[in-house]
Amino acid sequence: MKTLKRIDDAFIAFVNVMIFLSSVAMSLLVFFLIMSRYFFGSSMIGVLELATIAALWLYMFGAILSSRNNDHLTVDFVEKSIISKSMRAKYDLARSVLVLLPAIFLLFLAKDMLQWGLMRPQTTPALSIPLLVQQGPMIAATVFFVAYALRDIVRAASQVIALRDSEG
Amino acid sequence: MEALVAITILIVLMVFGVPVAWSFASVLAFLVWVYDTNTITLLLQGFRGLNSVILLALPLFVLAGYLMQSGGVASRLITFMEASVRGRKSGLGAALVMSSGVFGAISGTATAAVASIGTIMVTPLAEKGYPRHYTSALLGISALLGILIPPSITLILFGVVTRLSITALFAATIVPGLLLMLGLIIFNSIVSKEFLKKAEAERATVKEHAAVSELPQDSFWLSAFKAIPALMMPVIILGGIYGGYATPTEAASIAVIMTVLVGFFVYRTLTWAKLRASVLKAGETTGTIILILLFSMMIGRILVAESIPQDLTRAVTALTENKIAILLLVNVFLIFVGMIMDDVSVTVVIAPLFLPLVTSVGVDPVHFASIVACSVVIGANSPPMAPILYLACKVGKASIHQAISPALKLMFYVALPVMLIVTFVPELSLFLPKLIGAY
Amino acid sequence: DIELKVTTDSGFSDSPSGIAIANWAKAIEEGSDGEIEVQVFYQDELGTQLEVFDLFVAGEVDLMLAWPSTTYDKRIGVVTTPFMVSSWEEATEALRPDGWANSIINDVFAGIGLKYLGAWPEGFAGVATRGKYATTIDGASDIKVRTAPYFPNPESLQAMGYQTEVIEWGETYTSIQTGLVDGDSGNVIYWDYEYFGDLLDYFVHTKHKFGTGSILANLNNFEELSEEHQALIVETAETMMEEQFASARAEDQRNIERAVADGMEYIELTEEESAALKEAVRTQVWPLIEESVGSEIMEQIRAHAK
Ligand code: NA
Ligand code: NA
């Protein structure tokens, strides 16, 4: 468990760096576009494409971070109305399972996208950057969505078991 | 039929507490199953939707919003607003409304407005005698002025999904936004009279409790001077877009760069640690919105391929082809789904389904965007799913339970009438886009 | 019964391309004596331009009238190589079923699993501007036009002396209105007149690009059909192409007249002006195209282009 925690900490440090870098790159590239218009007359063709790549990376690393921190937009209506500790643990377990199922579905969609991308490779229109460079973070993110859903299930299940043991 | 089941699943999962994004993903899985959709290129389609230059404005404005909060732009604006209404009895409430309007306008998000304005203003308001639950409700609805006054994340999302011009959408909601702002100020001046009088009477009896914490008490001119960089922000962003110097996406990057420069070198309140924290927080917020958008786009594709919006249009127009009746119906429906769904979901999933219907009876799509934005203002504050109201209560340290009553009054007396006026007077939304030639 | 899906990425049910695919569908259904049923999907009904093409390449759609992007294969760009053809006669000669460009294009599309059935021409592109216009490279230097983000559109316009700005179609109107750009480029007059006619004053018929859609079939799905049905698809596509060659030229002329009647000034280049642009684009842009399509294809184009 401790090793897992250490791996997660290191990974999130990496995610943070990626979010920071992609945000900075995205902002500066778009800003550079405006500047280049005034200094060179024409805006450079590939700049927007690079900015979009930075944004796509930002989207997915941001989504990974919010999954890890359980910071997704949620209606906490039912959650707030549960007082009993053991009910709460069971509720958390049920909810984690309801996240895991669609996360696994998304993982399969990502597998399809990857297979299709390998069979019919595509590139970006201006700079001919492989589309998989843009899709990479999305495909990777689906793996982490499943991983964090499993983590939540394990946490909630052990809580359920612990509470049952202490009661029984 | 399948669509009805899908909506039921969505609502049940959401209300149960499954994160919105994953509730959508479950609905997507359900639709793929019932319609036997081929999944080879399904995620690729969602990816195509995210791979958009126009959508780039969203992460940029979210980032700008967080940076303005930590970089001192928001607090300078509030001080200035407070100074300009000082002396009037209901002034502080009006300052809260106006600050939210201006700040929401430049940051693009309602949450940024709630967090920054709320943190700074709720306590001084409470000490002046404004009940915390009232302030939180007022804050919640004022923050949504940011949806109407450009730039607006909600309108960017709507434009991306419906492929309408972002510039035109931005111009369309300015007048409705000002109307809502005026309505809120008037409402506040009427309602606050009562509790301000009571507070004054109490204060007279407890003379020793005079040490009231105050906002920074700069003179009007000093606060105005300090607020110049902050006040320039909307001028530069909107001037950039409508003056032909920048696209909305580019204007968003100007907002980011300017906020960083002003925060570091003019106000000197921005630090590396704050910058880092803001960027990460913005990234996380963007990630949550984008994930919802990703699933919504794939759901939208399937629904369109199965001609659900067309069926909906046919079913409703079979009942009535009266434009006013249909618009009222759509209004009611949007408010209803707004009660159970968040603003992003309503904007990207539900509203686009109605676009073919309303355009078929002659409603202008840009006008419809304006109607949707007004309904989102109401929806985001109507329980059980009222993310902005809840955030406002959290920031204002008020009980959600108590805040619901003033929130409902604000909606009934101000937001709802504004929505109806906007719905039935299209020119309010259309004359500005036409005037500046954006539409 | 066999069910086929036909679609287009550009054109609603009442537009020329929409009507064309509807007619094609009808011709196939009738020609097969009802053995084939064809479902028609117009622009946006199955998704955006790129998404529809994804579905098509994946075989979810069988037949398509496409203006494909070059994301699957840059060589697809050869279809609209700038200054490859300069007149309707040259275009017909190059693109007709046994024309010299036909086999090149078929090879390119076969590379991504598509069968090329013919061209669906729109006409020659131009530069539409507001306030000022140019007919020479020097004259264009202070004019900024919007281009589509695909190679070699910006490169061609830059070779012709213009400043370029890549702007999404949906933001183009506002961008012209606010002065971010002075106009649009690379489209036949129909689009500039229909969409931005109230803003634009001039249409300079540079003819740097011959705008054409491509009539295509998904190769896998095509080969699964009986030989008789395959022949039917090829024949009906040929008819569709011939009809469009006959009507596009007249249609383009009609659109020019419509625009002029509505106050737009239509400018044709002199032979010298045209030759100067052609020379500039061929020397500056063709080597770039050669990099992406290979010298073999480019040699064939050089050998045939006049
Ligand atoms: Na705003
Ligand atoms: Na709500």
mmCIF file of N, CA and C and ligand atoms in Angstrom, chain B residues 104-106 108 145-147 149-152, ligand 1:
data_model
loop_
_atom_site.group_PDB
_atom_site.id
_atom_site.type_symbol
_atom_site.label_atom_id
_atom_site.label_comp_id
_atom_site.label_asym_id
_atom_site.label_seq_id
_atom_site.Cartn_x
_atom_site.Cartn_y
_atom_site.Cartn_z
ATOM 1 N N GLY B 104 -17.103 38.641 -13.179
ATOM 2 C CA GLY B 104 -17.564 37.491 -13.955
ATOM 3 C C GLY B 104 -17.372 37.742 -15.434
ATOM 4 N N ALA B 105 -17.516 39.022 -15.817
ATOM 5 C CA ALA B 105 -17.355 39.357 -17.226
ATOM 6 C C ALA B 105 -15.941 39.123 -17.694
ATOM 7 N N ILE B 106 -14.952 39.472 -16.861
ATOM 8 C CA ILE B 106 -13.599 39.293 -17.376
ATOM 9 C C ILE B 106 -13.052 37.907 -17.109
ATOM 10 N N GLY B 108 -14.901 35.085 -16.997
ATOM 11 C CA GLY B 108 -15.581 34.097 -17.828
ATOM 12 C C GLY B 108 -16.284 32.999 -17.061
ATOM 13 N N LEU B 145 -24.129 36.520 -13.544
ATOM 14 C CA LEU B 145 -24.049 37.604 -14.523
ATOM 15 C C LEU B 145 -22.897 37.336 -15.478
ATOM 16 N N GLY B 146 -21.890 36.632 -14.950
ATOM 17 C CA GLY B 146 -20.727 36.298 -15.770
ATOM 18 C C GLY B 146 -21.069 35.421 -16.960
ATOM 19 N N ILE B 147 -22.176 34.692 -16.859
ATOM 20 C CA ILE B 147 -22.605 33.869 -17.998
ATOM 21 C C ILE B 147 -23.148 34.761 -19.104
ATOM 22 N N ILE B 149 -22.638 38.321 -19.336
ATOM 23 C CA ILE B 149 -21.758 39.393 -19.792
ATOM 24 C C ILE B 149 -20.448 38.769 -20.266
ATOM 25 N N PRO B 150 -20.074 39.009 -21.521
ATOM 26 C CA PRO B 150 -18.938 38.288 -22.101
ATOM 27 C C PRO B 150 -17.611 38.671 -21.446
ATOM 28 N N PRO B 151 -16.637 37.793 -21.493
ATOM 29 C CA PRO B 151 -16.658 36.443 -22.072
ATOM 30 C C PRO B 151 -17.368 35.455 -21.160
ATOM 31 N N SER B 152 -17.853 34.384 -21.734
ATOM 32 C CA SER B 152 -18.625 33.432 -20.948
ATOM 33 C C SER B 152 -18.315 32.005 -21.379
HETATM 34 NA NA NA D 1 -18.482 36.429 -18.379
#
